[in-house]
XYZ file of C-alpha atoms in Angstrom:
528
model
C 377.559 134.337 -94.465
C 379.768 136.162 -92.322
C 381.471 138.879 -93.778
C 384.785 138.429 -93.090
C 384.280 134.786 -94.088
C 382.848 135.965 -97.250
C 385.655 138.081 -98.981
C 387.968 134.955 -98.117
C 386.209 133.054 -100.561
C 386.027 136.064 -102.701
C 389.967 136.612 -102.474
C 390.062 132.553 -102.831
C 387.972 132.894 -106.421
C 390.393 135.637 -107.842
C 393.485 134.106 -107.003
C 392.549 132.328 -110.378
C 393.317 136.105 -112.149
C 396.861 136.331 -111.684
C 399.049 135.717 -112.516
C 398.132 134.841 -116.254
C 400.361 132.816 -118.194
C 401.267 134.905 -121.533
C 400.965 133.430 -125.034
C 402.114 136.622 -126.440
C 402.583 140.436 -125.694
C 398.979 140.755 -125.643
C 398.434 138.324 -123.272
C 400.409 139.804 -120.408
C 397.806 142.431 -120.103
C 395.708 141.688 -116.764
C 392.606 140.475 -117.244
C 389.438 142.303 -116.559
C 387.435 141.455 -113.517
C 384.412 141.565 -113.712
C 382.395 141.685 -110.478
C 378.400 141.453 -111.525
C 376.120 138.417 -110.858
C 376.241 135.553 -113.089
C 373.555 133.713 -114.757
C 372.273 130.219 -113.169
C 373.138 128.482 -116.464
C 375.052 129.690 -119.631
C 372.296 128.040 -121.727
C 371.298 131.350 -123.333
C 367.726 130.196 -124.274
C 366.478 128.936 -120.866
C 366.981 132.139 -118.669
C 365.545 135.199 -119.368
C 367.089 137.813 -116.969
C 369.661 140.652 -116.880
C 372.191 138.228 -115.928
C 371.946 136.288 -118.517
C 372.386 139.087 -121.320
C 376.010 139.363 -120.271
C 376.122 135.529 -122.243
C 374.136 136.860 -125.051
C 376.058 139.893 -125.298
C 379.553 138.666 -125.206
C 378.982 134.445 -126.036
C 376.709 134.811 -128.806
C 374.972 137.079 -131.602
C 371.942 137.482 -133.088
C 369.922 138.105 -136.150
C 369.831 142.151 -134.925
C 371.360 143.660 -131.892
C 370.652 146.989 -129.750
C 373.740 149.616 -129.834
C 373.570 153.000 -127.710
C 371.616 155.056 -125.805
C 368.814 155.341 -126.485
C 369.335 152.001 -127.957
C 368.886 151.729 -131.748
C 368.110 148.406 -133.056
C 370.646 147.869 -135.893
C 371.323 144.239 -138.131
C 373.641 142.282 -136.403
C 374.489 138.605 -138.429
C 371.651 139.611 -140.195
C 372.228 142.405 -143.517
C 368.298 143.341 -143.239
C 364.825 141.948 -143.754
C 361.696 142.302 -145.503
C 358.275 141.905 -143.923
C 354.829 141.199 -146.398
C 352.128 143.988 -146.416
C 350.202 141.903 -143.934
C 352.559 141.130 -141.071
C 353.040 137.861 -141.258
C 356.186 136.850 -143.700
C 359.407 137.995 -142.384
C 362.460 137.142 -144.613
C 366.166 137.910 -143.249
C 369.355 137.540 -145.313
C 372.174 136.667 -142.983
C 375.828 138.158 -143.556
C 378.673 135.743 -144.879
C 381.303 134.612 -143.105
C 380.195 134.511 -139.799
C 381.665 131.594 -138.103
C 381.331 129.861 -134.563
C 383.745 129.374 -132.121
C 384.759 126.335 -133.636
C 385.356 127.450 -136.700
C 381.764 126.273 -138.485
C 380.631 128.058 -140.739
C 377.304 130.150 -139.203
C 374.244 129.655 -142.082
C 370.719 129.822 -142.323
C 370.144 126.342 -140.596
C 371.965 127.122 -137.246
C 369.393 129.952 -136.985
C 366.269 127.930 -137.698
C 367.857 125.095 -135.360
C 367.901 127.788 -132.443
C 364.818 129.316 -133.292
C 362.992 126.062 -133.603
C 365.176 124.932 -129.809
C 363.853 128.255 -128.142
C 360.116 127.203 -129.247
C 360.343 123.758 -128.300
C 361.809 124.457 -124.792
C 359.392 127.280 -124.003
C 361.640 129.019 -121.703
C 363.479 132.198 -121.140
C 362.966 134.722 -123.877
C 360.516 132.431 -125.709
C 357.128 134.078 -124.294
C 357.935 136.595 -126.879
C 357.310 134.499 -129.456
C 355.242 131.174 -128.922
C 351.811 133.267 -129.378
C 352.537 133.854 -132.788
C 354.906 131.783 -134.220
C 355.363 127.754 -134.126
C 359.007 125.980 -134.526
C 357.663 124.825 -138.332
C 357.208 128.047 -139.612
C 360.657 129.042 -139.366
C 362.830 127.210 -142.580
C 365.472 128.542 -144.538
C 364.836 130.115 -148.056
C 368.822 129.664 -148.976
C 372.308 129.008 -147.562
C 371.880 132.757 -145.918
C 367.957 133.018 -145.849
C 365.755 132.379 -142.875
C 361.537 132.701 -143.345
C 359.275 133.603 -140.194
C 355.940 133.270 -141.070
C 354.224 134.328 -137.912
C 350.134 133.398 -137.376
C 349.036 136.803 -136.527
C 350.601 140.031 -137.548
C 352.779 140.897 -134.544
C 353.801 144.418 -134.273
C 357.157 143.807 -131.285
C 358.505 140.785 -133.637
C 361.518 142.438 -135.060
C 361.989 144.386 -131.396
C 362.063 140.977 -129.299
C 364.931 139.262 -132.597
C 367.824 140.323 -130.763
C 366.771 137.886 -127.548
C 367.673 134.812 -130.068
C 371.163 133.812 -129.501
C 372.044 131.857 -132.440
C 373.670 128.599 -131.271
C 375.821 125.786 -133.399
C 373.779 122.958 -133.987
C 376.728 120.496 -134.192
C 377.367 121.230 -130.633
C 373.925 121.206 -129.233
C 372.592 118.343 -130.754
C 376.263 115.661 -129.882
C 375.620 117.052 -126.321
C 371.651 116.020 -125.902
C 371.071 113.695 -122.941
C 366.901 112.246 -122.587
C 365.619 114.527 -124.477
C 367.211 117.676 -122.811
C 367.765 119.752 -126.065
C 371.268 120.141 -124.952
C 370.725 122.222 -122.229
C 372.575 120.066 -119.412
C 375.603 120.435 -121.622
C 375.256 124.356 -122.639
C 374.183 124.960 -118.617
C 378.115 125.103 -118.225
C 380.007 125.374 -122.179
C 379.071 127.778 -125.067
C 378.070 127.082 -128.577
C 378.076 130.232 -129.721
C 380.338 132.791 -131.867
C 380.491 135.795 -130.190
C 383.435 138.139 -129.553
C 384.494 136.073 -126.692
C 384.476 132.608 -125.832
C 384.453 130.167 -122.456
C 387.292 128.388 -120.694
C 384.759 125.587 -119.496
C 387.464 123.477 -117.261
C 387.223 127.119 -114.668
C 383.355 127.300 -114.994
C 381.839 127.203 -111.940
C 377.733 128.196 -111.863
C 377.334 131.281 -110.365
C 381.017 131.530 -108.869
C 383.675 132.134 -111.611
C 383.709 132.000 -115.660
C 386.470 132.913 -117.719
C 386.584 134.259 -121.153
C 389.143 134.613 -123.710
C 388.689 136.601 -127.015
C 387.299 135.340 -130.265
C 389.646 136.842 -132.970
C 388.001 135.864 -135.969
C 384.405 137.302 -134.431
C 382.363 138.460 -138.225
C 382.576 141.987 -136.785
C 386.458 142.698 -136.832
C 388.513 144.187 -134.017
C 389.714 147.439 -135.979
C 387.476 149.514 -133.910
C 389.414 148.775 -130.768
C 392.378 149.962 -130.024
C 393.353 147.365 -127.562
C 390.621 144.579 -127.292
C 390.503 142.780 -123.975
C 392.160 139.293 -124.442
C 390.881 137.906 -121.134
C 387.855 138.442 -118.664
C 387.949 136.952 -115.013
C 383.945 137.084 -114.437
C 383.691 137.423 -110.069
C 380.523 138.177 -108.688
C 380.703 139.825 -105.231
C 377.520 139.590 -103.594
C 377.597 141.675 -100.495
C 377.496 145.037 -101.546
C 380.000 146.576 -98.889
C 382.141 144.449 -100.228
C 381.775 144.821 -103.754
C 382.657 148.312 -103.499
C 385.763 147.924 -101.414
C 386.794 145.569 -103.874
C 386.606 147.601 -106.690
C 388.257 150.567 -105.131
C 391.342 148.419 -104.018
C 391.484 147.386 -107.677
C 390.218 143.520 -107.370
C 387.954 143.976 -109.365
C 387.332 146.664 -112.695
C 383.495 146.806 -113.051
C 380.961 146.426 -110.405
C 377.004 145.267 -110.679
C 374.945 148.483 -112.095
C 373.128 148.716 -108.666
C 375.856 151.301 -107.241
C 374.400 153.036 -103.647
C 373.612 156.067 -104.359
C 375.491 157.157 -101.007
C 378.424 155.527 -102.244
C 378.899 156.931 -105.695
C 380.563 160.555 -104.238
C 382.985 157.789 -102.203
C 383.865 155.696 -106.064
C 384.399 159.360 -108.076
C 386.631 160.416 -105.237
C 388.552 157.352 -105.287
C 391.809 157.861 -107.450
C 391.317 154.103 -109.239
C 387.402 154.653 -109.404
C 384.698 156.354 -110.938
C 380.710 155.699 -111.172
C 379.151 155.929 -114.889
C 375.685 157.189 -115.089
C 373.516 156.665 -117.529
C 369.723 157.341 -118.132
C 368.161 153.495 -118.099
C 364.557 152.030 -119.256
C 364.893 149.755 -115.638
C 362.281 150.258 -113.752
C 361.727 149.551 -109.815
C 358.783 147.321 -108.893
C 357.050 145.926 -105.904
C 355.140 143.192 -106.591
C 352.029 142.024 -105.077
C 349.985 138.678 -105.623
C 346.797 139.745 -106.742
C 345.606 135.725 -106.771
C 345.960 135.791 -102.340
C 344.085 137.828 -100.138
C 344.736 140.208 -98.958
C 346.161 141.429 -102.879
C 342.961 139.776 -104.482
C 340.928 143.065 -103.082
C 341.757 146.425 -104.756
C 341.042 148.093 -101.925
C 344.026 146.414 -99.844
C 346.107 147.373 -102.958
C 345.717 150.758 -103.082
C 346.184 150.857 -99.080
C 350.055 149.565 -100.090
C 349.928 151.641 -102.830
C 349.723 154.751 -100.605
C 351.642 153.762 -97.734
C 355.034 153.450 -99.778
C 356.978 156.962 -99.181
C 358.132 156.952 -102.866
C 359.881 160.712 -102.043
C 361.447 159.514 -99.610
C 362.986 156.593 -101.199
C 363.926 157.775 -104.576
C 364.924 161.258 -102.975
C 366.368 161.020 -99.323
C 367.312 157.066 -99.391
C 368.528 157.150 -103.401
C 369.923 160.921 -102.965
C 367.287 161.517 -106.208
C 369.687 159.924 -108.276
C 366.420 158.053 -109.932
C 362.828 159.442 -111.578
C 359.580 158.749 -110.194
C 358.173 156.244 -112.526
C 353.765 155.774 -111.706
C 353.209 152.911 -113.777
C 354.683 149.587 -116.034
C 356.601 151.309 -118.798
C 359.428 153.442 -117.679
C 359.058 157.354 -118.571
C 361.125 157.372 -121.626
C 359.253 154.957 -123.849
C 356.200 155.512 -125.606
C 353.122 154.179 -125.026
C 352.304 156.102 -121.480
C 349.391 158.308 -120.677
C 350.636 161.943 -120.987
C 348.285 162.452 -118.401
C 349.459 159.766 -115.708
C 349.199 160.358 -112.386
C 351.244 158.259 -109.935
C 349.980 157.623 -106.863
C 351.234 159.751 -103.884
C 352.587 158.494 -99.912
C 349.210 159.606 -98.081
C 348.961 157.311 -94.954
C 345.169 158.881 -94.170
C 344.346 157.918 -97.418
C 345.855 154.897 -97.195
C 344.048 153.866 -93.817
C 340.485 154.238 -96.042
C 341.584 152.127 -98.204
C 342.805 149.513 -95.347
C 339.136 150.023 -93.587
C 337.300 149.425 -96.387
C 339.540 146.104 -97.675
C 338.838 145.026 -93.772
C 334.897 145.410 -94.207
C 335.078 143.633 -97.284
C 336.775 140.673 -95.185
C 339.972 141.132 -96.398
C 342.418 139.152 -94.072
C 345.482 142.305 -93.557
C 345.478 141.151 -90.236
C 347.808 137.752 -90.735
C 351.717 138.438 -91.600
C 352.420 139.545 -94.611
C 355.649 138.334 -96.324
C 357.634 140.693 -98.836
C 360.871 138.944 -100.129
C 363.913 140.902 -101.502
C 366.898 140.424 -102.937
C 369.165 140.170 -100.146
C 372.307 141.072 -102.487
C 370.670 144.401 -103.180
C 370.850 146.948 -100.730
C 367.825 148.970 -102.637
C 365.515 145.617 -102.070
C 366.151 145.524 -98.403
C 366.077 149.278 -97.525
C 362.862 149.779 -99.592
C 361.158 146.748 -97.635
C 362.723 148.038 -94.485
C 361.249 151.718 -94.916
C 357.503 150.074 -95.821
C 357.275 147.770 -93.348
C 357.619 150.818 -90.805
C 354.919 152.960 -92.450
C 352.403 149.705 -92.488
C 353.139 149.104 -89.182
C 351.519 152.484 -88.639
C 348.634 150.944 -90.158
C 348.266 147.973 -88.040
C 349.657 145.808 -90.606
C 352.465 143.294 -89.932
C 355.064 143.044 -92.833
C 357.661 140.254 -92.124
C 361.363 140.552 -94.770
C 362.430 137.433 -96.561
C 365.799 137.527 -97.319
C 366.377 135.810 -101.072
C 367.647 135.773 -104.183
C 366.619 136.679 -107.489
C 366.628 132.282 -108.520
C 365.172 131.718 -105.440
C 361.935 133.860 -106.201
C 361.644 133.570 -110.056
C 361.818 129.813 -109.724
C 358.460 130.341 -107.268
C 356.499 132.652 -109.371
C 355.773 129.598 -111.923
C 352.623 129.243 -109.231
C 350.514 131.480 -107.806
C 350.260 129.006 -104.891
C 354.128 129.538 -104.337
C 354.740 132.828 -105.359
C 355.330 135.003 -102.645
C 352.957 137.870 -101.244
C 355.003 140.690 -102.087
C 358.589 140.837 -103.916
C 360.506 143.687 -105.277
C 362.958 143.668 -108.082
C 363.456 145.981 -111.553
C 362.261 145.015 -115.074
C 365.017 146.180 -117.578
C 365.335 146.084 -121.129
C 365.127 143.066 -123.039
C 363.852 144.486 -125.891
C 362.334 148.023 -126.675
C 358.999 148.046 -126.973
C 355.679 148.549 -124.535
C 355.164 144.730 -125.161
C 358.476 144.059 -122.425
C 357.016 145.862 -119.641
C 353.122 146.454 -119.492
C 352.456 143.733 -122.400
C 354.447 140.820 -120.401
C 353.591 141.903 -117.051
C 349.680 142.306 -117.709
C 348.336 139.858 -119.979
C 347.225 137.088 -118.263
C 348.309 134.908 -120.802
C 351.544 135.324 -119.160
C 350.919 133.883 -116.157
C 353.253 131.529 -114.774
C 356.583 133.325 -115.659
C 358.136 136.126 -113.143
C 357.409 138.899 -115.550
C 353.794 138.112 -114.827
C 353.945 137.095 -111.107
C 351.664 139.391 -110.066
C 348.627 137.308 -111.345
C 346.291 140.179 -112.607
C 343.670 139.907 -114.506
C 340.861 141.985 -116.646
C 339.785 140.983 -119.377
C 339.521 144.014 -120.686
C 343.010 145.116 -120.196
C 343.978 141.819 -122.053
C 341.860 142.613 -125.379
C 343.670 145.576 -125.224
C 347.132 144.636 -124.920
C 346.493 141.522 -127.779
C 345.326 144.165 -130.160
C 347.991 146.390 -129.784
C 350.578 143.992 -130.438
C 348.877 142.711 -133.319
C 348.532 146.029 -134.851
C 351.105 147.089 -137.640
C 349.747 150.896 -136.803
C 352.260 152.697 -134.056
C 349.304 154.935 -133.617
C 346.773 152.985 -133.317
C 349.215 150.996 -130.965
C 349.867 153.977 -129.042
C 346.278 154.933 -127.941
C 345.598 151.225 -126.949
C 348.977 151.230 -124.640
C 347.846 154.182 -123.266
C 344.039 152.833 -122.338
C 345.995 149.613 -120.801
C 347.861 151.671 -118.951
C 345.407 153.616 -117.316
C 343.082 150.809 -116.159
C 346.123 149.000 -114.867
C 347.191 151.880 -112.880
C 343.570 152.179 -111.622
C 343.586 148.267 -110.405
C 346.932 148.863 -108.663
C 348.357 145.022 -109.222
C 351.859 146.395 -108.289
C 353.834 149.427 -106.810
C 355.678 151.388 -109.394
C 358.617 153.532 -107.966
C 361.167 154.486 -109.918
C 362.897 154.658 -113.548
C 366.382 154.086 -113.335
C 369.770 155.965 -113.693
C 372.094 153.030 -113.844
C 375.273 153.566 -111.541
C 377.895 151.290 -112.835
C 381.329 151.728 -110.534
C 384.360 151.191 -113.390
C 388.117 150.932 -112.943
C 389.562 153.989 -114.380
C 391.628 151.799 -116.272
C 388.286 149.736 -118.470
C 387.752 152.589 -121.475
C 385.289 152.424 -124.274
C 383.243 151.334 -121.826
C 379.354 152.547 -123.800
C 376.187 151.974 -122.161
C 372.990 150.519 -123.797
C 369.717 150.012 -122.030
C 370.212 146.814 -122.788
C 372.669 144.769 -121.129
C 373.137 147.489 -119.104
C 376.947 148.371 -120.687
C 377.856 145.222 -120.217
C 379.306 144.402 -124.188
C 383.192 143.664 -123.318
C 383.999 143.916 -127.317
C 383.935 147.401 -126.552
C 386.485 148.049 -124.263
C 389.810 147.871 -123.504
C 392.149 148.852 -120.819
C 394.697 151.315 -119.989
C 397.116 149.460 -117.348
């Protein structure tokens, strides 16, 4: 879309902001904008992607929740839990008074309803879970007392809780259409009770939501001295754009993918700053290890050493990110200490390219990489590669597309695309959300896993270690997976992530979490 063309519809969208009717003094306070991408669907158990933990953050709660950085897992609508002395019993005792936004009382059977919906559906977050635990094995031992009894110990199971939004059955189940569990319906309302709520009649997918605050959310407002009383969610997808908007005040918090070369421009800016914060996101290319060329190590490691990772994450990114040389980010445990990412060396590369061609490996068709065409990094890393391959005689065409576009192919190997580059953030924190999800073939078929690799060998591995109660134990056979992945080169690993978030000076309390990426409105509040 034309640019030009583009921030009319923009400006068209947040003519819905102001001005805002007031119901009070409160009320007259302007609205936060918010300016980063929406989820596809509000449905918070059938997406399971960065966008879509703005929803779980701010639409619903959870049994536990992650606070801070680094982010400490802490009860949430849940007081505590016990676990048996093998692994597989998990009892939680849920607070009382908790209450959705309709007023309904939350208990123990709206969390073994969404429990049992997440298992049944088998989508977003619920490859953390359907290994080990089946939708009748979750029952209530009370009023405020939920059971998990899992089939195998499973060592990440209280890490991956807080993905379960807890959703009010009363809703769901008036709103089911053939057999959708609801999810038509929740696609565009919310049936949760978290600190804010939905205006559906403004929903649009992808375009504009609107949220109003949930006074009677279980955790209080005294710990804010002003709580936000309305959000005007805007995504601006062109970059340029997105910045100029937020330094002329239209919006008050941009995506978390700030250019580096534009954060001096933000902090300068007398309405602006940037907020940096170390991150557990790291940088990815992806390669399709199930089509040749990317079914031949050899061709691998030829990509792996033609990608000029210093002068991406130093010259291009201004070193405002850490070399990260393999799944798990640098601050998590779990890595070799001993890891050696692999280094730009085109003559090294080049061997690796001859041999992959005696072996019959086909690097001379075209070679598609998609990106993210609403992320400057995507482009500018595919840009700078596809010059240093074409050094090596190899032809790398860019497909411009979007982060729905490729997830929704990577179901497939047959339609997944040759290359694609994106980041893998925090969902939960533990080894099992980056090298356990991305390398087990038992994955296959969802985008974590859209690489299509796979040893056996690295998959024993990775199933013990999640079944083992012993951190450890766990430890050393992380550490083994790791370095046999890195040695079969699926993927390109770049960098770990400082997350640049460009904030209104006005938005304070604003506190960043590797998960959600700071993006918890109950928070903040603003200074007009």
């Amino acid at each position: 879309m034309h640019r030009a063309a583009f921030r009319s519809l923009f400006l068209a969208a947040l003519v819905a902001v102001l001005p805002l009717a007031p119901r009070d003094a409160e009320a007259q306070q302007r609205p936060l904008v918010f300016g980063d991408t929406m989820p596809a669907s509000l449905d918070p158990h059938a997406l399971f992607d960065v966008p879509s933990q703005f929803v779980l953050l701010n639409l619903y709660d959870g049994l536990y929740r992650y606070q801070g950085n680094p982010p400490e897992l802490l009860p949430w609508l849940a007081t505590g839990h016990t676990v048996s002395a093998d692994g597989l019993t998990w009892d939680f005792t849920l607070r009382e008074g908790a209450t959705f936004h309709d007023g309904s009382a939350l208990d123990a059977e709206a969390v073994v309803y969404s429990f049992r919906r997440l298992l049944r559906m088998n989508r977003g977050p619920a490859g953390a879970f359907t290994p080990v635990l089946s939708p009748e094995n979750v029952t209530t031992t009370g009023p405020l007392g939920i059971r998990f009894v899992l089939s195998r110990p499973y060592a990440p199971f209280l890490s991956a809780i807080p993905l379960v939004a807890i959703v009010n059955p009363r809703l769901v189940e008036a709103n089911i259409r053939d057999n959708d569990f609801g999810t038509a319906w929740l696609s565009a309302n919310d049936a949760g009770s978290g600190a804010y709520r939905i205006t559906p009649q403004s929903y649009q997918a992808r375009v504009q939501l609107d949220l109003t605050r949930y006074r009677e959310h279980f955790r209080g407002w005294s710990g804010n001295r002003a709580p936000i009383e309305e959000v005007r969610v805007r995504p601006v997808l062109e970059t340029s754009t997105r910045i100029l908007a937020l330094m002329r005040g239209e919006i008050d918090v941009s995506d978390s993918y700030t250019p580096p070369d534009q954060v001096e421009r933000v902090n300068r800016n007398a309405r602006t700053r940037v907020a940096r914060d170390e991150s557990m996101r790291t940088f990815i290319i992806r390669m399709n290890n199930a089509r040749a060329p990317f079914d031949n190590r050899d061709a691998r490691l030829c990509f792996a050493h033609a990608f000029n990772y210093e002068g991406f994450n130093d010259v291009i990114l201004r070193g405002q990110v850490v070399r990260n040389g393999g799944p798990n980010p640098n601050n998590l445990w779990g890595n070799p200490p001993d890891l050696q990412p692999y280094r730009f060396d085109l003559a090294r590369a080049r061997e690796y390219c001859d041999r992959a061609r005696a072996a019959g490996a086909p690097l001379g068709r075209e070679i598609e990489i998609h990106i993210q065409s609403e992320l400057d990094q995507t482009v500018q890393a595919a840009q700078m590669f596809q010059a240093d391959l074409r050094r090596l005689g190899i032809n790398l065409r860019i497909v411009p597309n979007t982060w729905p576009g490729i997830t929704g192919a990577t179901a497939r190997a047959e339609t997944t695309p040759d290359m694609w580059i994106h980041w893998v953030s925090t969902y939960f924190v533990d080894p099992e959300n980056w090298v356990g999800q991305m390398y087990d073939s038992q994955f296959h078929g969802t985008w974590k896993a859209s690489s299509w690799y796979r040893n056996d060998g690295v998959d024993t591995l990775l199933r013990r270690a999640r079944a083992s109660t012993d951190r450890a134990e766990r430890e050393t056979l992380y550490q083994q997976a790791i370095r046999q992945v890195v040695t079969d080169s699926p993927d390109i690993w770049v960098y770990n992530t400082v997350n640049l978030r460009g904030l209104s000076r006005r938005v304070q309390g604003y506190q960043f979490s590797p998960v959600g990426s700071g993006g918890e409105i109950r928070l903040m509040w603003l200074e007009n």
